[in-house]
């Protein structure tokens, strides 16, 4: 059941992205930025958590889920540490994702070369 | 827009827009859904794996993201991710594996410009803006939350 | 008194200069296309055993240049000028190749129209009596153009159907005062035409009006009609741009549908996943120096009008939302 819901919710979020790319002049980079901000906004008004409850990985893996992680972290840390938490929350919660992206990214870039097209 | 188009230019643009073939909307949407859904299903599999190791659902999110990033980075390095992207479009851009792809692809490409100004600097051409807007907007949300709580 | 200028934008050469030899090098993808038999050298690795794609592009340009000189059977020392341009910032492929060749160098930038601009200028130098032999060359490379103008190769993005594929290759020609066929009889300069296109993924439609403007100017200045030519060939408008050009010509009262084609369509077959067709400096250059030159030598075509087109944008102008200024140069190639 988890798998089916992850497939449907995740697929649906990507579908929205595709419609944005095809029908507007937005580049994929714009779409990524829009999606993370969208995730932040939806999460901050409490609309994203239900999506995570239903879709599980289907809502976490898309970049909107990354936005959700940032907001959850900020809120938690603000509750714990007050104003300081506003500064530490987002990066704290997303540390695993960002650090792995930088480190794995660097390693892959050093090991591999782009292929001829 | 920098300059207003003249009447002649506007007419031409209208004519051209009719001439330009449209992207295959239905096909693109279908594959975006399919591949996007598939990537998330793999994510679910990994998430369940971490939960089975004893993590809670909430704790398992971070290692799942990190693992997906690794997969995205590896597939980019192997030269497979762009082939997936050709078919899937947003289906492989929007998941976090696409975020990894956007980091590895420029880093790899600019290796010949050196490890500082090439690899390291170019890593963030696409990912940088994502982090800037993600962090800034969540900071604002946090600040508003903090002020309302007072 | 300018006695060789006719009409408003056309030069009529008194003693039409000749193209006495050409050289072409293309990449693997072009090497399986429909024109593969007309290219002198097909490389099977687009790094061409070099450390970077930029170096590979230079090497192709140099080899094409040397091949053109060899095929024209004149000693290297007789090359009086090297006229060249390419797509990379500050035309480095050309300048670095000129450093290797050692001839006096004229760097030009006409984007994908470079080969026609170069041959036209070369013909002027020769007909004017300023030289007897000179070399015109240009190159482009899919990977160097892609990283400069668009995205990293491994980025998983989709290209829209209007996108074109930059040709990997180099074309060179020796233009001479020797009397041989084919000859360059007329050269029509283009004006910058900008019809308000901002989408850098749709160069063909952006450049089509420039091609049309130059073609009409050419016909008016010379008094010729489209039927005069066996073949009218535009640079790299590709399938969508070609349609637009044909349409626009018809609106202005010129029917070119019978003898008109485009280099961007000729160089690839439609199974090659190149979207609407080829582009880049090497597109018009390799088709002209490879296919057209050899067909003219064999007299399959005797009168060809080459209308090479160029989109003179940069990544900066694109990002700032500017429209794309385009140009086209027309060169009348004839067996006399």
Coordinates of C-alpha atoms in Angstrom, one line a residue:
Chain A
X1 CA 0.0 0.0 0.0
X2 CA 2.8 2.4 0.9
X3 CA 4.4 1.8 -2.4
X4 CA 1.3 2.5 -4.4
X5 CA 0.6 5.7 -2.5
X6 CA 4.3 6.8 -2.9
X7 CA 4.0 6.1 -6.6
X8 CA 0.8 8.1 -7.1
X9 CA 1.6 11.1 -4.9
X10 CA 5.2 11.3 -6.2
X11 CA 4.2 10.8 -9.8
X12 CA 1.5 13.4 -9.4
X13 CA 3.9 16.0 -8.0
X14 CA 6.3 15.4 -11.0
X15 CA 3.4 15.6 -13.4
X16 CA 2.7 19.2 -12.1
X17 CA 6.3 20.0 -12.8
X18 CA 6.1 18.7 -16.3
X19 CA 3.0 20.7 -17.1
X20 CA 4.8 23.8 -15.8
X21 CA 7.8 23.1 -18.1
X22 CA 5.8 22.3 -21.2
X23 CA 3.2 25.1 -21.0
X24 CA 5.3 28.0 -19.7
X25 CA 8.8 29.3 -20.6
X26 CA 10.2 28.0 -17.3
X27 CA 13.5 26.1 -17.4
X28 CA 14.0 23.0 -15.1
X29 CA 16.1 25.2 -12.8
X30 CA 13.1 27.6 -12.3
X31 CA 10.9 24.6 -11.6
X32 CA 13.2 23.3 -8.9
X33 CA 13.2 26.7 -7.2
X34 CA 9.4 27.0 -7.5
X35 CA 9.0 23.5 -6.0
X36 CA 11.2 24.0 -3.0
X37 CA 9.5 27.4 -2.2
X38 CA 6.1 25.7 -2.8
X39 CA 7.0 23.0 -0.4
X40 CA 8.0 25.6 2.2
X41 CA 4.8 27.5 1.8
X42 CA 2.5 24.5 1.8
X43 CA 4.3 23.1 4.8
X44 CA 4.1 26.3 6.8
X45 CA 0.3 26.5 6.5
X46 CA 0.1 22.9 7.4
X47 CA -0.9 21.5 4.1
X48 CA 2.1 19.4 3.4
X49 CA 2.2 17.2 6.5
X50 CA -1.1 15.4 5.5
X51 CA 0.5 14.7 2.1
X52 CA 3.5 13.1 3.8
X53 CA 1.2 11.1 6.0
X54 CA -0.5 9.7 2.9
X55 CA 2.2 9.5 0.3
X56 CA 5.3 8.8 2.6
X57 CA 8.3 8.8 0.3
X58 CA 6.1 10.0 -2.5
X59 CA 5.9 13.3 -0.7
X60 CA 9.5 13.3 0.8
X61 CA 11.5 12.5 -2.3
X62 CA 10.3 15.3 -4.6
X63 CA 11.9 18.7 -3.9
X64 CA 8.7 20.0 -2.3
X65 CA 9.5 17.5 0.4
X66 CA 12.9 19.1 0.8
X67 CA 11.1 22.4 1.4
X68 CA 8.9 20.6 4.0
X69 CA 12.0 19.3 5.8
X70 CA 13.4 22.8 6.0
X71 CA 10.2 24.2 7.5
X72 CA 9.8 21.4 10.0
X73 CA 13.4 21.9 11.1
X74 CA 12.9 25.6 11.6
X75 CA 9.7 25.3 13.6
X76 CA 11.2 22.6 15.8
X77 CA 14.4 24.5 16.5
X78 CA 12.5 27.7 17.1
X79 CA 10.4 25.9 19.7
X80 CA 13.6 24.7 21.3
X81 CA 16.0 27.5 21.0
X82 CA 13.9 30.6 20.2
X83 CA 15.3 33.1 17.8
X84 CA 18.5 31.2 17.3
X85 CA 16.4 28.3 16.0
X86 CA 15.2 30.4 13.1
X87 CA 18.8 30.4 11.9
X88 CA 19.8 26.8 12.7
X89 CA 16.6 24.9 12.0
X90 CA 16.6 24.6 8.2
X91 CA 20.2 23.6 7.7
X92 CA 20.1 21.3 10.7
X93 CA 17.2 19.4 9.4
X94 CA 18.5 19.2 5.8
X95 CA 22.1 18.6 6.8
X96 CA 22.1 14.9 5.6
X97 CA 20.7 15.8 2.2
X98 CA 22.9 18.8 1.5
X99 CA 26.1 17.3 2.8
X100 CA 25.6 14.1 0.9
X101 CA 24.8 16.1 -2.2
X102 CA 28.1 18.1 -1.9
X103 CA 30.3 15.1 -1.0
X104 CA 28.8 12.6 -3.4
X105 CA 28.7 15.2 -6.0
X106 CA 32.3 16.1 -5.6
X107 CA 33.4 12.4 -5.6
X108 CA 31.4 11.5 -8.7
X109 CA 32.7 14.6 -10.5
X110 CA 36.3 13.6 -9.7
X111 CA 35.8 10.0 -10.7
X112 CA 33.7 10.3 -13.9
X113 CA 33.8 12.3 -17.1
X114 CA 30.8 13.4 -19.2
X115 CA 30.1 11.0 -22.0
X116 CA 30.1 12.0 -25.7
X117 CA 26.7 12.6 -27.0
Chain B
X1 CA 11.2 42.7 -21.1
X2 CA 13.9 44.9 -22.3
X3 CA 12.2 46.6 -25.2
X4 CA 8.7 46.7 -26.4
X5 CA 8.2 44.8 -29.7
X6 CA 7.0 46.7 -32.7
X7 CA 3.7 45.8 -34.4
X8 CA 5.6 44.0 -37.1
X9 CA 7.5 41.9 -34.6
X10 CA 4.4 41.1 -32.7
X11 CA 2.6 39.9 -35.8
X12 CA 5.6 37.7 -36.7
X13 CA 5.7 36.2 -33.2
X14 CA 2.0 35.3 -33.4
X15 CA 2.6 33.7 -36.8
X16 CA 5.6 31.8 -35.5
X17 CA 3.9 30.5 -32.4
X18 CA 1.4 28.8 -34.7
X19 CA 4.2 27.3 -36.7
X20 CA 6.2 26.0 -33.8
X21 CA 5.4 22.4 -33.0
X22 CA 4.1 21.9 -29.5
X23 CA 5.8 19.5 -27.1
X24 CA 3.9 16.2 -26.9
X25 CA 2.0 17.2 -23.7
X26 CA 0.3 13.9 -23.0
X27 CA 3.3 11.7 -23.7
X28 CA 5.5 14.0 -21.6
X29 CA 3.0 14.1 -18.7
X30 CA 2.6 10.3 -18.8
X31 CA 6.3 9.6 -18.6
X32 CA 6.8 12.3 -15.9
X33 CA 4.2 10.7 -13.8
X34 CA 5.5 7.2 -14.5
X35 CA 9.2 7.9 -13.8
X36 CA 8.6 10.3 -11.0
X37 CA 6.3 7.8 -9.3
X38 CA 8.8 5.0 -9.9
X39 CA 11.7 7.0 -8.3
X40 CA 9.5 7.7 -5.3
X41 CA 8.6 4.0 -5.0
X42 CA 12.3 3.2 -4.8
X43 CA 12.5 6.0 -2.2
X44 CA 9.7 4.2 -0.3
X45 CA 11.6 1.0 -0.5
X46 CA 14.7 2.6 1.0
X47 CA 12.6 4.4 3.6
X48 CA 11.0 1.1 4.7
X49 CA 14.5 -0.4 4.8
X50 CA 15.7 2.2 7.3
X51 CA 12.5 1.9 9.3
X52 CA 13.2 -1.9 9.5
X53 CA 16.6 -1.1 11.0
X54 CA 14.8 0.5 13.9
X55 CA 14.5 4.2 12.9
X56 CA 11.2 6.0 13.3
X57 CA 9.4 7.2 10.2
X58 CA 10.5 10.8 10.9
X59 CA 14.2 9.8 11.5
X60 CA 14.3 7.7 8.4
X61 CA 13.7 10.7 6.1
X62 CA 17.2 12.0 6.3
X63 CA 19.1 8.8 5.4
X64 CA 16.6 8.1 2.7
X65 CA 17.3 11.5 1.1
X66 CA 21.0 10.9 1.4
X67 CA 20.7 7.5 -0.3
X68 CA 18.6 8.9 -3.1
X69 CA 21.1 11.7 -3.6
X70 CA 23.9 9.0 -3.9
X71 CA 21.9 7.1 -6.5
X72 CA 21.2 10.3 -8.5
X73 CA 24.8 11.3 -8.3
X74 CA 26.1 7.8 -9.3
X75 CA 23.7 7.5 -12.3
X76 CA 24.8 11.0 -13.4
X77 CA 28.4 10.0 -13.2
X78 CA 27.7 6.8 -15.2
X79 CA 26.0 8.9 -17.9
X80 CA 22.6 7.3 -17.4
X81 CA 20.6 10.1 -15.7
X82 CA 20.4 12.4 -18.7
X83 CA 19.0 9.5 -20.8
X84 CA 16.3 9.0 -18.2
X85 CA 15.8 12.8 -18.2
X86 CA 15.2 12.9 -22.0
X87 CA 12.2 10.7 -21.5
X88 CA 11.0 11.6 -18.1
X89 CA 11.4 15.4 -18.1
X90 CA 10.2 16.7 -14.7
X91 CA 9.7 13.1 -13.6
X92 CA 13.5 13.0 -13.0
X93 CA 14.1 16.7 -12.4
X94 CA 11.7 17.1 -9.4
X95 CA 12.8 14.2 -7.2
X96 CA 15.8 14.8 -5.0
X97 CA 17.8 12.6 -7.4
X98 CA 17.4 15.4 -10.0
X99 CA 18.9 17.8 -7.4
X100 CA 21.9 15.5 -7.3
X101 CA 22.0 15.4 -11.1
X102 CA 22.0 19.2 -11.2
X103 CA 25.1 19.2 -8.9
X104 CA 27.1 16.5 -10.5
X105 CA 26.6 17.4 -14.1
X106 CA 28.1 20.8 -14.1
X107 CA 30.8 19.8 -11.6
X108 CA 31.9 16.9 -13.9
X109 CA 31.8 19.0 -17.0
X110 CA 33.9 21.8 -15.7
X111 CA 36.7 19.6 -14.3
X112 CA 39.0 20.9 -17.0
X113 CA 38.7 24.4 -15.6
X114 CA 40.3 23.2 -12.4
X115 CA 39.1 21.8 -9.0
X116 CA 38.4 25.2 -7.5
X117 CA 37.0 27.4 -10.2
X118 CA 35.7 24.4 -12.2
X119 CA 34.3 21.5 -10.1
X120 CA 33.6 23.3 -6.9
X121 CA 32.4 26.6 -8.2
X122 CA 30.2 25.2 -11.0
X123 CA 28.6 22.6 -8.7
X124 CA 26.0 25.1 -7.5
X125 CA 24.9 26.7 -10.7
X126 CA 21.5 25.1 -10.5
X127 CA 21.6 23.8 -6.9
X128 CA 22.7 27.1 -5.5
X129 CA 19.5 29.0 -6.4
X130 CA 17.5 26.1 -5.0
X131 CA 19.3 26.3 -1.6
X132 CA 19.1 30.1 -1.6
X133 CA 15.3 30.2 -2.1
X134 CA 14.7 27.2 0.1
X135 CA 16.7 28.5 3.0
X136 CA 15.5 32.1 2.7
X137 CA 11.9 31.2 2.5
X138 CA 12.0 28.8 5.4
X139 CA 13.9 31.4 7.4
X140 CA 11.1 33.9 6.8
X141 CA 8.6 31.3 7.8
X142 CA 10.6 30.6 11.0
X143 CA 10.8 34.3 11.8
X144 CA 7.1 34.8 11.3
X145 CA 6.4 31.8 13.5
X146 CA 8.8 33.1 16.2
X147 CA 7.2 36.5 16.2
X148 CA 3.7 35.1 16.5
X149 CA 4.7 32.8 19.3
X150 CA 5.9 35.8 21.4
Chain C
X1 CA 33.5 55.1 -57.8
X2 CA 32.6 51.7 -56.5
X3 CA 32.2 49.9 -59.8
X4 CA 31.8 46.4 -58.3
X5 CA 28.8 47.2 -56.1
X6 CA 25.4 46.7 -57.6
X7 CA 22.1 47.5 -56.0
X8 CA 22.2 48.3 -52.3
X9 CA 23.9 45.4 -50.7
X10 CA 25.5 43.2 -53.4
X11 CA 29.0 42.9 -54.8
X12 CA 29.5 41.7 -58.3
X13 CA 33.0 40.3 -58.8
X14 CA 34.8 41.4 -61.9
X15 CA 37.0 38.4 -62.0
X16 CA 35.0 35.9 -59.9
X17 CA 37.4 34.2 -57.5
X18 CA 37.5 30.4 -57.4
X19 CA 37.3 27.9 -54.7
X20 CA 40.2 25.6 -55.5
X21 CA 40.2 23.2 -52.7
X22 CA 38.3 22.3 -49.5
X23 CA 38.7 20.3 -46.4
X24 CA 36.1 18.9 -44.0
X25 CA 36.3 17.1 -40.7
X26 CA 33.1 16.0 -38.9
X27 CA 32.2 14.2 -35.7
X28 CA 30.8 10.7 -35.3
X29 CA 27.1 11.7 -35.4
X30 CA 27.6 13.7 -38.7
X31 CA 29.7 10.8 -39.9
X32 CA 26.6 8.5 -40.0
X33 CA 24.4 11.1 -41.6
X34 CA 23.2 11.3 -45.2
X35 CA 26.2 13.3 -46.3
X36 CA 28.9 11.0 -44.8
X37 CA 30.5 10.2 -48.2
X38 CA 31.2 13.9 -48.9
X39 CA 33.4 14.6 -45.8
X40 CA 37.1 14.2 -45.9
X41 CA 37.6 12.9 -42.4
X42 CA 35.2 11.5 -39.9
X43 CA 36.5 11.3 -36.4
X44 CA 35.1 8.5 -34.2
X45 CA 35.6 10.1 -30.8
X46 CA 34.4 13.7 -30.3
X47 CA 37.4 14.4 -27.9
X48 CA 39.6 13.5 -30.9
X49 CA 42.2 12.1 -28.5
X50 CA 42.6 15.6 -26.9
X51 CA 42.2 16.6 -23.2
X52 CA 39.2 18.9 -23.7
X53 CA 36.5 19.5 -26.3
X54 CA 37.9 23.0 -27.0
X55 CA 41.2 21.4 -28.0
X56 CA 39.3 18.8 -30.1
X57 CA 37.5 21.6 -31.9
X58 CA 40.8 23.4 -32.6
X59 CA 42.4 20.2 -33.9
X60 CA 39.5 19.7 -36.3
X61 CA 39.8 23.2 -37.5
X62 CA 43.5 22.8 -38.1
X63 CA 43.2 19.5 -39.9
X64 CA 40.4 20.8 -42.1
X65 CA 42.5 23.9 -43.0
X66 CA 45.6 21.8 -43.8
X67 CA 43.4 19.4 -45.8
X68 CA 42.0 22.3 -47.8
X69 CA 45.5 23.6 -48.6
X70 CA 46.6 20.1 -49.6
X71 CA 43.6 19.5 -51.8
X72 CA 44.1 22.8 -53.5
X73 CA 47.6 21.7 -54.5
X74 CA 49.3 25.0 -53.7
X75 CA 52.2 25.3 -51.3
X76 CA 51.4 26.4 -47.8
X77 CA 53.5 29.5 -48.1
X78 CA 51.2 30.8 -50.8
X79 CA 48.3 31.3 -48.3
X80 CA 48.3 35.0 -47.8
X81 CA 45.5 35.3 -45.2
X82 CA 43.6 33.0 -42.9
X83 CA 40.0 34.2 -42.4
X84 CA 38.2 32.3 -39.6
X85 CA 35.6 32.5 -36.9
X86 CA 33.8 30.2 -34.6
X87 CA 31.2 30.1 -31.8
X88 CA 33.4 30.1 -28.7
X89 CA 34.0 33.2 -26.6
X90 CA 36.6 35.5 -28.2
X91 CA 36.7 33.1 -31.2
X92 CA 39.5 31.1 -29.5
X93 CA 39.3 28.1 -31.9
X94 CA 40.2 30.4 -34.8
X95 CA 42.8 32.4 -33.0
X96 CA 44.5 29.3 -31.6
X97 CA 44.5 27.6 -35.0
X98 CA 45.9 30.8 -36.5
X99 CA 48.7 30.6 -34.0
X100 CA 49.5 27.1 -35.3
X101 CA 49.2 27.9 -39.0
X102 CA 51.2 31.1 -38.8
X103 CA 49.5 32.9 -41.7
X104 CA 48.3 36.5 -41.3
X105 CA 44.9 36.2 -39.6
X106 CA 41.6 37.9 -39.9
X107 CA 39.2 36.8 -37.1
X108 CA 35.5 37.3 -37.9
X109 CA 32.3 36.5 -36.0
X110 CA 29.1 35.7 -37.9
X111 CA 28.0 32.8 -35.7
X112 CA 26.7 30.1 -38.0
X113 CA 26.9 32.4 -41.0
X114 CA 30.7 32.6 -40.7
X115 CA 31.6 30.5 -43.7
X116 CA 29.7 32.7 -46.1
X117 CA 30.9 35.9 -44.5
X118 CA 34.5 34.6 -44.7
X119 CA 34.3 33.4 -48.3
X120 CA 32.6 36.7 -49.3
X121 CA 35.3 38.8 -47.6
X122 CA 38.0 36.5 -49.0
X123 CA 36.6 36.9 -52.5
X124 CA 36.6 40.7 -52.1
X125 CA 40.3 40.6 -51.1
X126 CA 41.1 38.5 -54.1
X127 CA 39.0 40.4 -56.7
X128 CA 40.4 43.6 -55.3
X129 CA 43.9 42.5 -56.1
X130 CA 45.0 42.2 -52.5
X131 CA 45.8 38.5 -52.5
X132 CA 46.0 35.5 -54.8
X133 CA 45.2 32.7 -52.4
X134 CA 43.7 32.7 -49.0
X135 CA 42.1 30.3 -46.6
X136 CA 38.6 30.5 -45.1
X137 CA 37.7 28.2 -42.3
X138 CA 35.3 27.7 -39.4
X139 CA 34.4 25.1 -36.8
X140 CA 31.9 24.2 -34.1
X141 CA 31.5 21.4 -31.6
X142 CA 28.4 20.1 -30.0
X143 CA 30.0 19.8 -26.6
X144 CA 31.8 23.2 -26.6
X145 CA 28.7 25.0 -27.8
X146 CA 26.4 23.2 -25.4
X147 CA 28.4 24.1 -22.3
X148 CA 28.9 27.7 -23.4
X149 CA 25.3 28.4 -24.5
X150 CA 23.1 25.9 -22.7
X151 CA 23.5 23.2 -20.1
X152 CA 26.0 20.6 -19.0
X153 CA 25.8 17.4 -21.1
X154 CA 24.8 15.1 -18.3
X155 CA 22.0 17.4 -17.0
X156 CA 18.8 15.4 -17.4
X157 CA 16.6 17.9 -19.2
X158 CA 14.4 17.7 -22.2
X159 CA 14.9 19.7 -25.3
X160 CA 11.9 21.3 -27.0
X161 CA 11.1 20.2 -30.5
X162 CA 12.3 23.5 -31.9
X163 CA 15.8 22.9 -30.6
X164 CA 18.7 22.3 -33.0
X165 CA 21.8 20.2 -32.7
X166 CA 25.2 21.9 -33.0
X167 CA 27.2 20.2 -35.7
X168 CA 30.6 18.9 -34.6
X169 CA 33.0 19.5 -37.4
X170 CA 35.1 22.0 -39.3
X171 CA 35.1 23.2 -42.9
X172 CA 37.8 25.1 -44.8
X173 CA 38.2 26.4 -48.3
X174 CA 41.0 27.9 -50.3
X175 CA 39.8 30.9 -52.3
X176 CA 42.0 31.8 -55.2
X177 CA 42.5 34.1 -58.2
X178 CA 43.3 31.0 -60.3
X179 CA 40.6 30.4 -62.9
X180 CA 38.8 27.2 -61.9
X181 CA 35.3 26.1 -61.0
X182 CA 33.3 26.7 -58.9
X183 CA 33.5 30.5 -58.8
X184 CA 32.2 33.1 -56.4
X185 CA 30.2 35.5 -58.6
X186 CA 28.1 37.6 -56.2
X187 CA 28.2 38.3 -52.5
X188 CA 25.2 39.9 -50.8
X189 CA 25.8 41.4 -47.4
X190 CA 23.1 40.9 -44.8
X191 CA 21.5 43.4 -42.5
X192 CA 20.7 42.6 -38.9
X193 CA 17.1 41.5 -38.7
X194 CA 15.4 41.0 -35.4
X195 CA 11.8 39.9 -35.4
X196 CA 11.5 39.7 -31.7
X197 CA 12.3 36.1 -31.0
X198 CA 13.7 35.6 -27.4
X199 CA 13.7 31.8 -27.3
X200 CA 17.3 30.7 -27.8
X201 CA 15.9 27.2 -28.3
X202 CA 14.3 28.3 -31.5
X203 CA 17.1 29.8 -33.6
X204 CA 15.6 28.6 -36.9
X205 CA 12.5 30.7 -36.6
X206 CA 14.6 33.6 -35.3
X207 CA 16.9 33.5 -38.3
X208 CA 14.4 32.8 -41.1
X209 CA 13.4 36.5 -41.6
X210 CA 17.1 37.4 -41.9
X211 CA 17.6 34.8 -44.6
X212 CA 14.5 36.0 -46.4
X213 CA 15.6 39.6 -46.3
X214 CA 19.0 38.8 -47.7
X215 CA 17.6 36.5 -50.4
X216 CA 15.2 39.1 -51.6
X217 CA 17.9 41.8 -51.5
X218 CA 20.1 39.4 -53.6
X219 CA 17.3 38.8 -56.2
X220 CA 16.5 42.6 -56.4
X221 CA 20.2 43.6 -56.7
X222 CA 21.1 41.1 -59.3
X223 CA 17.9 41.0 -61.2
X224 CA 17.9 37.2 -60.9
X225 CA 14.9 35.1 -60.0
X226 CA 14.9 31.9 -57.8
X227 CA 14.7 29.7 -60.9
X228 CA 18.1 30.9 -62.0
X229 CA 19.7 28.7 -59.4
X230 CA 19.8 24.9 -59.4
X231 CA 19.8 25.0 -55.6
X232 CA 19.1 27.6 -53.0
X233 CA 20.5 26.5 -49.7
X234 CA 20.1 28.3 -46.3
X235 CA 22.6 27.8 -43.5
X236 CA 20.9 26.3 -40.5
X237 CA 17.3 27.2 -40.3
X238 CA 16.4 23.5 -40.0
X239 CA 12.9 22.1 -40.6
X240 CA 10.8 24.7 -38.8
X241 CA 12.8 27.6 -39.9
X242 CA 12.9 26.4 -43.5
X243 CA 9.1 26.2 -43.5
X244 CA 8.9 29.8 -42.2
X245 CA 11.4 31.0 -44.8
X246 CA 9.5 29.4 -47.6
X247 CA 6.3 31.0 -46.4
X248 CA 7.8 34.4 -46.0
X249 CA 9.3 34.2 -49.5
X250 CA 5.9 33.3 -50.9
X251 CA 4.3 36.2 -49.2
X252 CA 6.9 38.5 -50.9
X253 CA 6.1 37.0 -54.2
X254 CA 9.1 34.6 -54.6
X255 CA 8.4 30.9 -55.0
X256 CA 11.5 29.0 -53.9
X257 CA 9.8 25.7 -52.9
X258 CA 11.2 23.8 -56.0
X259 CA 14.9 24.2 -55.5
X260 CA 15.2 25.2 -51.8
X261 CA 16.8 23.2 -49.0
X262 CA 18.7 23.8 -45.8
X263 CA 22.1 22.6 -44.5
X264 CA 20.6 21.8 -41.1
X265 CA 18.2 19.4 -42.7
X266 CA 20.7 17.8 -45.1
X267 CA 23.3 16.9 -42.5
X268 CA 21.3 14.5 -40.3
X269 CA 18.7 11.9 -41.1
X270 CA 15.5 12.1 -39.2
X271 CA 16.2 9.2 -37.0
X272 CA 19.1 10.9 -35.3
X273 CA 17.2 12.6 -32.5
X274 CA 18.4 16.1 -33.4
X275 CA 15.0 17.7 -33.0
X276 CA 14.5 20.1 -35.8
X277 CA 18.0 19.7 -37.4
X278 CA 21.6 20.9 -37.3
X279 CA 23.1 24.2 -36.5
X280 CA 26.5 25.8 -35.7
X281 CA 29.3 27.2 -37.8
X282 CA 30.2 23.8 -39.0
X283 CA 26.7 23.1 -40.3
X284 CA 26.8 25.4 -43.3
X285 CA 30.6 25.1 -43.6
X286 CA 30.8 21.3 -43.8
X287 CA 27.8 21.1 -46.1
X288 CA 29.3 23.8 -48.4
X289 CA 32.9 22.6 -48.4
X290 CA 31.9 19.0 -48.5
X291 CA 28.7 18.3 -50.3
X292 CA 28.1 21.4 -52.4
X293 CA 31.7 21.9 -53.5
X294 CA 32.0 18.3 -54.6
X295 CA 28.6 18.3 -56.4
X296 CA 29.7 21.5 -58.2
X297 CA 33.0 19.9 -59.2
X298 CA 31.0 17.1 -60.8
X299 CA 28.7 19.6 -62.3
X300 CA 25.6 18.0 -60.6
X301 CA 24.9 21.6 -59.6
X302 CA 26.1 24.6 -61.6
X303 CA 24.4 27.5 -59.9
X304 CA 24.1 27.5 -56.1
X305 CA 22.9 30.3 -53.9
X306 CA 24.3 29.8 -50.3
X307 CA 22.5 31.9 -47.7
X308 CA 24.3 31.2 -44.5
X309 CA 22.5 32.5 -41.4
X310 CA 23.7 33.5 -38.0
X311 CA 22.0 34.3 -34.6
X312 CA 24.2 36.9 -32.9
X313 CA 23.1 36.4 -29.4
X314 CA 25.2 35.6 -26.3
X315 CA 24.2 33.9 -23.0
X316 CA 24.3 37.3 -21.3
X317 CA 21.9 38.9 -23.8
X318 CA 19.6 35.9 -23.5
X319 CA 19.5 36.0 -19.8
X320 CA 18.8 39.7 -19.8
X321 CA 15.7 38.9 -21.9
X322 CA 17.0 40.6 -25.2
X323 CA 15.6 39.5 -28.5
X324 CA 17.9 37.7 -30.9
X325 CA 19.6 39.8 -33.7
X326 CA 20.1 37.7 -36.8
X327 CA 22.0 38.0 -40.0
X328 CA 22.4 36.2 -43.3
X329 CA 25.0 36.4 -46.1
X330 CA 24.3 35.2 -49.6
X331 CA 27.0 33.8 -51.8
X332 CA 26.4 33.0 -55.4
X333 CA 28.5 30.0 -56.4
X334 CA 28.6 29.2 -60.1
X335 CA 30.4 27.0 -62.6
X336 CA 31.3 29.5 -65.4

